[in-house]
CSV table of C-alpha atoms and ligand atoms in Angstrom, one decimal:
chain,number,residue,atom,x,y,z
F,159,UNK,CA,99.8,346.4,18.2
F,160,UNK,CA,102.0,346.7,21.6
F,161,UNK,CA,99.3,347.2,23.7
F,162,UNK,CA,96.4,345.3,22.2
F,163,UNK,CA,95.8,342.1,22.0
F,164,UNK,CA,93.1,339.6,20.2
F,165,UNK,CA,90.5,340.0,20.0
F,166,UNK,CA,90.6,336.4,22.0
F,167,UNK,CA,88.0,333.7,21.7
F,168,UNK,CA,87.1,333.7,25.7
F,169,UNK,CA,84.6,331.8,26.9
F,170,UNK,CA,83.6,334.0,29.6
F,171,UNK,CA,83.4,337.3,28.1
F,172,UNK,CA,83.2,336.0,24.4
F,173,UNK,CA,85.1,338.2,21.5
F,174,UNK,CA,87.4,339.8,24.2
F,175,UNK,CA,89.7,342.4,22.9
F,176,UNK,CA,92.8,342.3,25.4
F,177,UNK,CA,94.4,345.7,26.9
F,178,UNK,CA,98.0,345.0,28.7
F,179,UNK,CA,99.2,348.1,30.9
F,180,UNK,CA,102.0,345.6,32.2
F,181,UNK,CA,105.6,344.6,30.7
F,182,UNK,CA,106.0,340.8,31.1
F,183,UNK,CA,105.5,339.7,33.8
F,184,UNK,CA,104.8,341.9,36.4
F,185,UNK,CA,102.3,341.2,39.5
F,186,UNK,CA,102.3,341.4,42.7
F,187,UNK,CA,101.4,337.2,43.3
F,188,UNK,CA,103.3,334.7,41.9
F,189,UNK,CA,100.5,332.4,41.9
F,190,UNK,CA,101.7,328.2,41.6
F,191,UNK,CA,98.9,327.9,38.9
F,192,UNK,CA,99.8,330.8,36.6
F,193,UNK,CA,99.8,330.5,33.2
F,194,UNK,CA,102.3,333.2,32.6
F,195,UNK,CA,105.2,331.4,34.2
F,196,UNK,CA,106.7,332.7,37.3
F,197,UNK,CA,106.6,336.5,38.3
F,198,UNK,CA,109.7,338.3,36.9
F,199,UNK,CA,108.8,341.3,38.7
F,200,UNK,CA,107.2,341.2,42.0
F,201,UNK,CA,105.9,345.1,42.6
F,202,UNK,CA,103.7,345.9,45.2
F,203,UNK,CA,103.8,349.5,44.1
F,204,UNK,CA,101.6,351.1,41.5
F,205,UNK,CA,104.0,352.1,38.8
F,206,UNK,CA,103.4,353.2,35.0
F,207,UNK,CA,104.7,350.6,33.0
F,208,UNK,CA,103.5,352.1,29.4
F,209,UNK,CA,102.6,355.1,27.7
F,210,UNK,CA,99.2,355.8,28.0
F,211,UNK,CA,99.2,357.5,24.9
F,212,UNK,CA,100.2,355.0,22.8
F,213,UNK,CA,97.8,352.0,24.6
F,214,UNK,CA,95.0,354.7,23.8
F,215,UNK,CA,96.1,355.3,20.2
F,216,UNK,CA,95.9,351.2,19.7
F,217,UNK,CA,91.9,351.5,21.3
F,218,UNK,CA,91.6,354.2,19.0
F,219,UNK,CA,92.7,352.2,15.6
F,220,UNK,CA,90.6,349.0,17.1
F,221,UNK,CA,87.6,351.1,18.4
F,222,UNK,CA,85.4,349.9,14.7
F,223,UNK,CA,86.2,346.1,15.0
F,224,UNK,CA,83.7,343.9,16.4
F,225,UNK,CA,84.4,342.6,20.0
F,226,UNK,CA,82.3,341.7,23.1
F,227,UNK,CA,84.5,343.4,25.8
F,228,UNK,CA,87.6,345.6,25.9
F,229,UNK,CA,89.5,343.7,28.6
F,230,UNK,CA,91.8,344.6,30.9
F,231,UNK,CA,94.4,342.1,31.6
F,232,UNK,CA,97.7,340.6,29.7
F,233,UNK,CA,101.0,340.2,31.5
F,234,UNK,CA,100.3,340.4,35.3
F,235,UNK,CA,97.8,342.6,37.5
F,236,UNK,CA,96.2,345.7,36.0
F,237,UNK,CA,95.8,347.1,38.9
F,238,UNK,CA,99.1,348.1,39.4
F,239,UNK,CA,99.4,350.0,36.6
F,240,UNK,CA,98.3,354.1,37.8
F,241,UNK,CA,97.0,355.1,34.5
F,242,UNK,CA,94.3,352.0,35.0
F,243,UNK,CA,91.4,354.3,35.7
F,244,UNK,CA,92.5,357.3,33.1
F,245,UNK,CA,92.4,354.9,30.8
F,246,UNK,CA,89.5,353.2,31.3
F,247,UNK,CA,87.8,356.5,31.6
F,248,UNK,CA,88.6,357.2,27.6
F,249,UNK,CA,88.8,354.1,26.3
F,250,UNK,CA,84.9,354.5,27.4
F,251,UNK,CA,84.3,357.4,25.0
F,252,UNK,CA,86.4,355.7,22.7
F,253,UNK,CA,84.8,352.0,22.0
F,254,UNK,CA,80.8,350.7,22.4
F,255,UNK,CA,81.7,347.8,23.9
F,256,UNK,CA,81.4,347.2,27.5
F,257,UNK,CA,85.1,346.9,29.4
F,258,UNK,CA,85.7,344.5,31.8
F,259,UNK,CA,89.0,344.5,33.9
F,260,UNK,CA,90.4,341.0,35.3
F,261,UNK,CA,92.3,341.3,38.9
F,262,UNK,CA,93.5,339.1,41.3
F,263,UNK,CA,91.7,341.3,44.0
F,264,UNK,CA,94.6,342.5,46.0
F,265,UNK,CA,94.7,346.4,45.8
F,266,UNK,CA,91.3,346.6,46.7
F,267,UNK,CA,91.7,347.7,50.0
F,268,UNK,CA,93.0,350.8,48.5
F,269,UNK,CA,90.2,353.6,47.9
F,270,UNK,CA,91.6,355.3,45.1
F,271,UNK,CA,92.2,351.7,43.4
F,272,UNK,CA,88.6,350.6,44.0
F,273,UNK,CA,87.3,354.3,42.2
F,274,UNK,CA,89.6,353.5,39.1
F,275,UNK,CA,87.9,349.8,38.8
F,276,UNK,CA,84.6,350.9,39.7
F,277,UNK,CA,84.7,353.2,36.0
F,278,UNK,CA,84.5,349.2,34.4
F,279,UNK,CA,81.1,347.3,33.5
F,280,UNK,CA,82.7,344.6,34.7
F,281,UNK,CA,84.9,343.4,36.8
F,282,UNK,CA,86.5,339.5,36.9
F,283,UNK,CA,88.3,339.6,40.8
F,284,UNK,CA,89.9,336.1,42.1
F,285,UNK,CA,89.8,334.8,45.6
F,286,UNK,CA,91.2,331.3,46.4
F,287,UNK,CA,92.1,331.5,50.1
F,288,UNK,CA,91.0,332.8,53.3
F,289,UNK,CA,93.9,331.8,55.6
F,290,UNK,CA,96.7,333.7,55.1
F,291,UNK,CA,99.0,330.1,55.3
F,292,UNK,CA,97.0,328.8,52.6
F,293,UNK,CA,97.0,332.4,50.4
F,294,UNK,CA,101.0,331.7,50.8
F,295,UNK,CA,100.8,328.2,49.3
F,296,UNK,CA,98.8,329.4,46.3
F,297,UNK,CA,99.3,332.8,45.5
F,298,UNK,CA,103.2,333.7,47.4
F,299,UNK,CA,102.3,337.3,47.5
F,300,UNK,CA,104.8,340.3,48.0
F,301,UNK,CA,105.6,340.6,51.5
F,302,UNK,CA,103.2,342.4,53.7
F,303,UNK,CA,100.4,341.2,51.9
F,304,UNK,CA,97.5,340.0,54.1
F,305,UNK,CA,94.3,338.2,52.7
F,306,UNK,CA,92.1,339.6,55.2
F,307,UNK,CA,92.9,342.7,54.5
F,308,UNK,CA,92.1,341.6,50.9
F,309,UNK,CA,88.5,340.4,51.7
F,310,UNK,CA,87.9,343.8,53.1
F,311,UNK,CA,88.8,344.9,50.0
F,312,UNK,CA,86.3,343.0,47.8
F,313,UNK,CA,83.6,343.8,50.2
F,314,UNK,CA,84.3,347.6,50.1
F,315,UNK,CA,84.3,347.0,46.0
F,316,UNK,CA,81.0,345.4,46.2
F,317,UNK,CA,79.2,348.4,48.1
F,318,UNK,CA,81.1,351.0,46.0
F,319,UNK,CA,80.4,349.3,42.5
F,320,UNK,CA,76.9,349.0,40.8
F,321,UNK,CA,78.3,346.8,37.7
F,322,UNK,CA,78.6,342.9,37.9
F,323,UNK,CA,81.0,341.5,39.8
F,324,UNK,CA,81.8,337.8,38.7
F,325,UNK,CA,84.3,336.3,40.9
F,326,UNK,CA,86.5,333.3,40.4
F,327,UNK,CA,87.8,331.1,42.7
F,328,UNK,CA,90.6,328.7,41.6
F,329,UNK,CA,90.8,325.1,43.2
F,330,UNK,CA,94.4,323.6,43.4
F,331,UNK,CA,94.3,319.9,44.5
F,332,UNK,CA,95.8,319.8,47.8
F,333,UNK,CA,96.6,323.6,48.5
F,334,UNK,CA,93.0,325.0,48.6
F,335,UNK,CA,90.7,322.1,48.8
F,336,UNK,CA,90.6,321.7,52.0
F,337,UNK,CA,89.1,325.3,52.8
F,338,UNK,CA,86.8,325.3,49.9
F,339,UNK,CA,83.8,325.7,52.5
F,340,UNK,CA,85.0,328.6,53.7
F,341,UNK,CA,86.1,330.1,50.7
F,342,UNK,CA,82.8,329.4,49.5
F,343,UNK,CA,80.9,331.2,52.8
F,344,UNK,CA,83.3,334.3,52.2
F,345,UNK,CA,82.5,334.6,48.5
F,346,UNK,CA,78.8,334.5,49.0
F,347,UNK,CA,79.2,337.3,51.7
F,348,UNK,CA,81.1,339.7,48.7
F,349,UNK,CA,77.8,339.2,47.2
F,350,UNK,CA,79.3,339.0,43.3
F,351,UNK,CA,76.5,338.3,40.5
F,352,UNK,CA,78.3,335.7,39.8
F,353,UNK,CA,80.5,332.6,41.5
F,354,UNK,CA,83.2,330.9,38.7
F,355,UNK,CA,85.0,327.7,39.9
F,356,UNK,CA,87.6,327.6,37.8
F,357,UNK,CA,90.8,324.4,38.1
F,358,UNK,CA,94.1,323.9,36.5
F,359,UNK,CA,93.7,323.4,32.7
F,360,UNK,CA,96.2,325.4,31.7
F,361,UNK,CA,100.1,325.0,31.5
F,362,UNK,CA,100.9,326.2,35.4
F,363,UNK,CA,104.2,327.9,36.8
F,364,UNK,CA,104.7,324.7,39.0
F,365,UNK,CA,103.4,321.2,39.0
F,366,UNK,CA,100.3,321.5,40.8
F,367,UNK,CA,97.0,319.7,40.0
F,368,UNK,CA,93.8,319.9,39.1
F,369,UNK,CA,90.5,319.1,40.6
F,370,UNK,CA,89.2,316.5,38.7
F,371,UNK,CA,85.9,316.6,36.8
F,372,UNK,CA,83.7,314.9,39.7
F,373,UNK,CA,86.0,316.8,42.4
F,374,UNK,CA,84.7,319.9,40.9
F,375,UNK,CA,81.2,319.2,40.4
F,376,UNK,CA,81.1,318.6,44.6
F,377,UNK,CA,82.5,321.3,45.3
F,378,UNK,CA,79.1,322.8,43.5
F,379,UNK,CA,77.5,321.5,47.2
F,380,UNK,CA,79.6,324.1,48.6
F,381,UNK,CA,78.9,326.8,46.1
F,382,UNK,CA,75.2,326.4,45.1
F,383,UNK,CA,74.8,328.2,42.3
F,384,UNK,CA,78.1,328.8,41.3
F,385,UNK,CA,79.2,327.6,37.6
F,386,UNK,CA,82.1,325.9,36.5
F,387,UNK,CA,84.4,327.3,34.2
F,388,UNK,CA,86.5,324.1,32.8
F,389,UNK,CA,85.2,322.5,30.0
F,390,UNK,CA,86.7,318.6,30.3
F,391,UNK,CA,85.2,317.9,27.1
F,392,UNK,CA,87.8,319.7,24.6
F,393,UNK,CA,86.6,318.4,21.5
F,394,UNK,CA,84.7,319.2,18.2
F,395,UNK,CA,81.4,316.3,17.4
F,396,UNK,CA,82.0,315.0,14.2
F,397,UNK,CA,79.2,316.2,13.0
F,398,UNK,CA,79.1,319.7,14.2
F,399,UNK,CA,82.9,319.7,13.0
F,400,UNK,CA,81.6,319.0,9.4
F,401,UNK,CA,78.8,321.5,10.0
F,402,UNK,CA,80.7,324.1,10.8
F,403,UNK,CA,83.5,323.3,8.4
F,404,UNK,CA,81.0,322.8,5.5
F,405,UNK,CA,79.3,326.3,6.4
F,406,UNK,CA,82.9,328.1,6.3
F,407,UNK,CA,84.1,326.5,3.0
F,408,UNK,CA,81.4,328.1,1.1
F,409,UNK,CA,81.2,331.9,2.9
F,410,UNK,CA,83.6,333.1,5.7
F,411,UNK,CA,81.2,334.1,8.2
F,412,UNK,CA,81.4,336.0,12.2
F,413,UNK,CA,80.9,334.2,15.6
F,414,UNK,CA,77.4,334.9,15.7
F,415,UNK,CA,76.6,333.9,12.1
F,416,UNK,CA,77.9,330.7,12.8
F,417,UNK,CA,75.5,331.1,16.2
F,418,UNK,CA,72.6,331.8,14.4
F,419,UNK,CA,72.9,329.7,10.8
F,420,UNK,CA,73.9,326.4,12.8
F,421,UNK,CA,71.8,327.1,16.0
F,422,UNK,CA,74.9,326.7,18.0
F,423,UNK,CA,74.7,328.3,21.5
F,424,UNK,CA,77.9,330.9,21.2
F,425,UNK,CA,79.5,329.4,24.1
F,426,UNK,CA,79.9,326.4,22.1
F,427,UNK,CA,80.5,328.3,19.1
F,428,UNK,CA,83.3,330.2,20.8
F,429,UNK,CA,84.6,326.9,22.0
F,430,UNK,CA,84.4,325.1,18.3
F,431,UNK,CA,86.2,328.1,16.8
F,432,UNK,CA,89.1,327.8,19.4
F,433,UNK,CA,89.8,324.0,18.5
F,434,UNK,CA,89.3,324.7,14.9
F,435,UNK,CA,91.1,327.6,15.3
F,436,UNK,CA,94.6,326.1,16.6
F,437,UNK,CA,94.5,322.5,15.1
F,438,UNK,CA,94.5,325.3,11.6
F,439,UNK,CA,91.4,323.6,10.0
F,440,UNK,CA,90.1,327.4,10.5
F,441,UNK,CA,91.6,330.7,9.4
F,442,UNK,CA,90.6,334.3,10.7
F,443,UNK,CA,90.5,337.5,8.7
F,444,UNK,CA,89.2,340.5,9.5
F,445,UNK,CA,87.0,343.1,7.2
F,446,UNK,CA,85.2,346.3,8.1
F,447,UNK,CA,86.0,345.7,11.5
F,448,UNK,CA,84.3,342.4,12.1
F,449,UNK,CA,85.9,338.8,12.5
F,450,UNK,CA,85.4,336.2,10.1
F,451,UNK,CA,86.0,332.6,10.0
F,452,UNK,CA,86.8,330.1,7.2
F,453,UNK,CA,87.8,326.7,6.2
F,454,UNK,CA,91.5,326.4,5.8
F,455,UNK,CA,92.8,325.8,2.5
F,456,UNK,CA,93.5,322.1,3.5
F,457,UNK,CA,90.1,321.3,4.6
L,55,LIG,S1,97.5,337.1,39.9
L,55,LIG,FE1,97.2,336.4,37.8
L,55,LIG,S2,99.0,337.2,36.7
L,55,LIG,FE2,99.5,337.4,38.9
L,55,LIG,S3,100.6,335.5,39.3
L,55,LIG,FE3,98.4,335.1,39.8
L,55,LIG,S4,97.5,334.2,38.0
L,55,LIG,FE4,99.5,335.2,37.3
């Protein structure tokens, strides 16, 4: 698969089976926290960077596996790609699942960009600044772009789109901090279903830091009701480890058998799988579509 990608163990949208209209990397941010590495190509254009024929062949050949969400995202922005909104269009007649595209909110100000993302059931935007000094700090955007002009955007989405909206806002010590109050006002006027502080916690493009745990926590004072994405304890219990472990020696079994044998909320399930998953005390096959689990050979 070119095109495809997963399906990922994502703890927001579960089993997500990734869709990358982009080649690497192309965005029109170069955001200090990014986990990509630094913007190789900084378009502010809407280009085609892939045959849509060929991305919808590979949703095609995955539409029978079992996954949560066909998500849009991968190796920059979606959004810039044009064929966005053709594809999500038959991809939709294609797979059951719901699709859920994941954008760093800047070409929302355009109409025609805000009808293409409106065709999702979902839709993951980002806002971490309202001054335009600080949106320079965090995300250096291509020239020209202005984050009020971005706000506009997200609140012109809102009234145009009846599907969730769950926005995240990402919290850089020392480069958005200080205006997390009125981040916080602004995303509570976009009215999103959902708020989603989210920190560092993953390899960024340049040193910058994380919140720390009790940092983050405040900052639920300034977004009440918001939830926190980072999970600060990474780890496996010792005895759900040799729960799960035990359970996967004698039968490979799906995310949600695990969910259901071992009365595991699948968030944590999703999370146990992950860790499992890359220290290789876990292998993944898949068979008639679904995803199974089970004990590595070394276990
Ligand atoms: S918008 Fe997303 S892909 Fe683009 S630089 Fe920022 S984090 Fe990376």
């Amino acid at each position: 698969m070119e095109y495809l990608f997963g399906p990922v163990l994502s703890r927001r949208l579960g089993l997500s089976m990734g869709v990358d209209l982009l080649q690497y990397k192309t965005c029109n941010l170069d955001c200090v926290y990014c986990e990509l590495g630094k913007t190789i190509c900084l378009a502010s254009c809407r280009s085609r960077f892939v045959p849509p024929v060929r991305v919808l062949n590979e949703i095609k050949a995955k539409s029978n596996d079992d996954f949560d969400h066909l998500t849009f995202a991968g190796s920059g922005e979606p959004t810039l790609s044009v064929d966005l909104g053709e594809i999500v269009l038959q991809a939709k007649e294609i797979v059951d699942a719901p699709i859920a595209i994941i954008t760093n909110s800047t070409l929302l100000m355009d109409p025609q960009v805000r009808k293409e993302v409106a065709l999702a059931d979902i839709v993951l935007p980002s806002l971490d600044a309202i001054t335009q000094k600080t949106f320079q700090a965090i995300n250096r955007p291509a020239s020209g772009t202005r984050i009020e002009e971005i706000i506009h955007g997200l609140k012109a989405f809102r009234n145009d789109f009846d599907g969730e909206i769950w926005l995240e806002v990402m919290l850089v010590k020392g480069l958005n901090d200080h205006e997390a109050d009125l981040i916080a006002k602004v995303s509570e006027s976009i009215e999103p279903e959902r708020i989603q502080l989210n920190t560092v916690v993953r390899t960024p493009t340049e040193s910058v830091m994380p919140l720390d745990k009790e940092e983050i926590l405040k900052m639920l004072e300034l977004f009440p009701g918001a939830e926190v994405i980072p999970d600060w304890d990474w780890r496996v219990p010792i005895d759900i480890r040799a729960k799960i472990l035990d359970l996967l020696s004698k039968e490979p079994c799906t995310i949600e058998e695990i969910e259901v044998l071992l009365h595991i909320e699948r968030n944590n399930v999703i999370k146990y799988i992950s860790i499992l998953e890359r220290d290789k005390s876990l292998s993944r096959h898949k068979f008639q579509g679904k995803l199974y689990f089970k004990t590595s050979k070394k276990e």
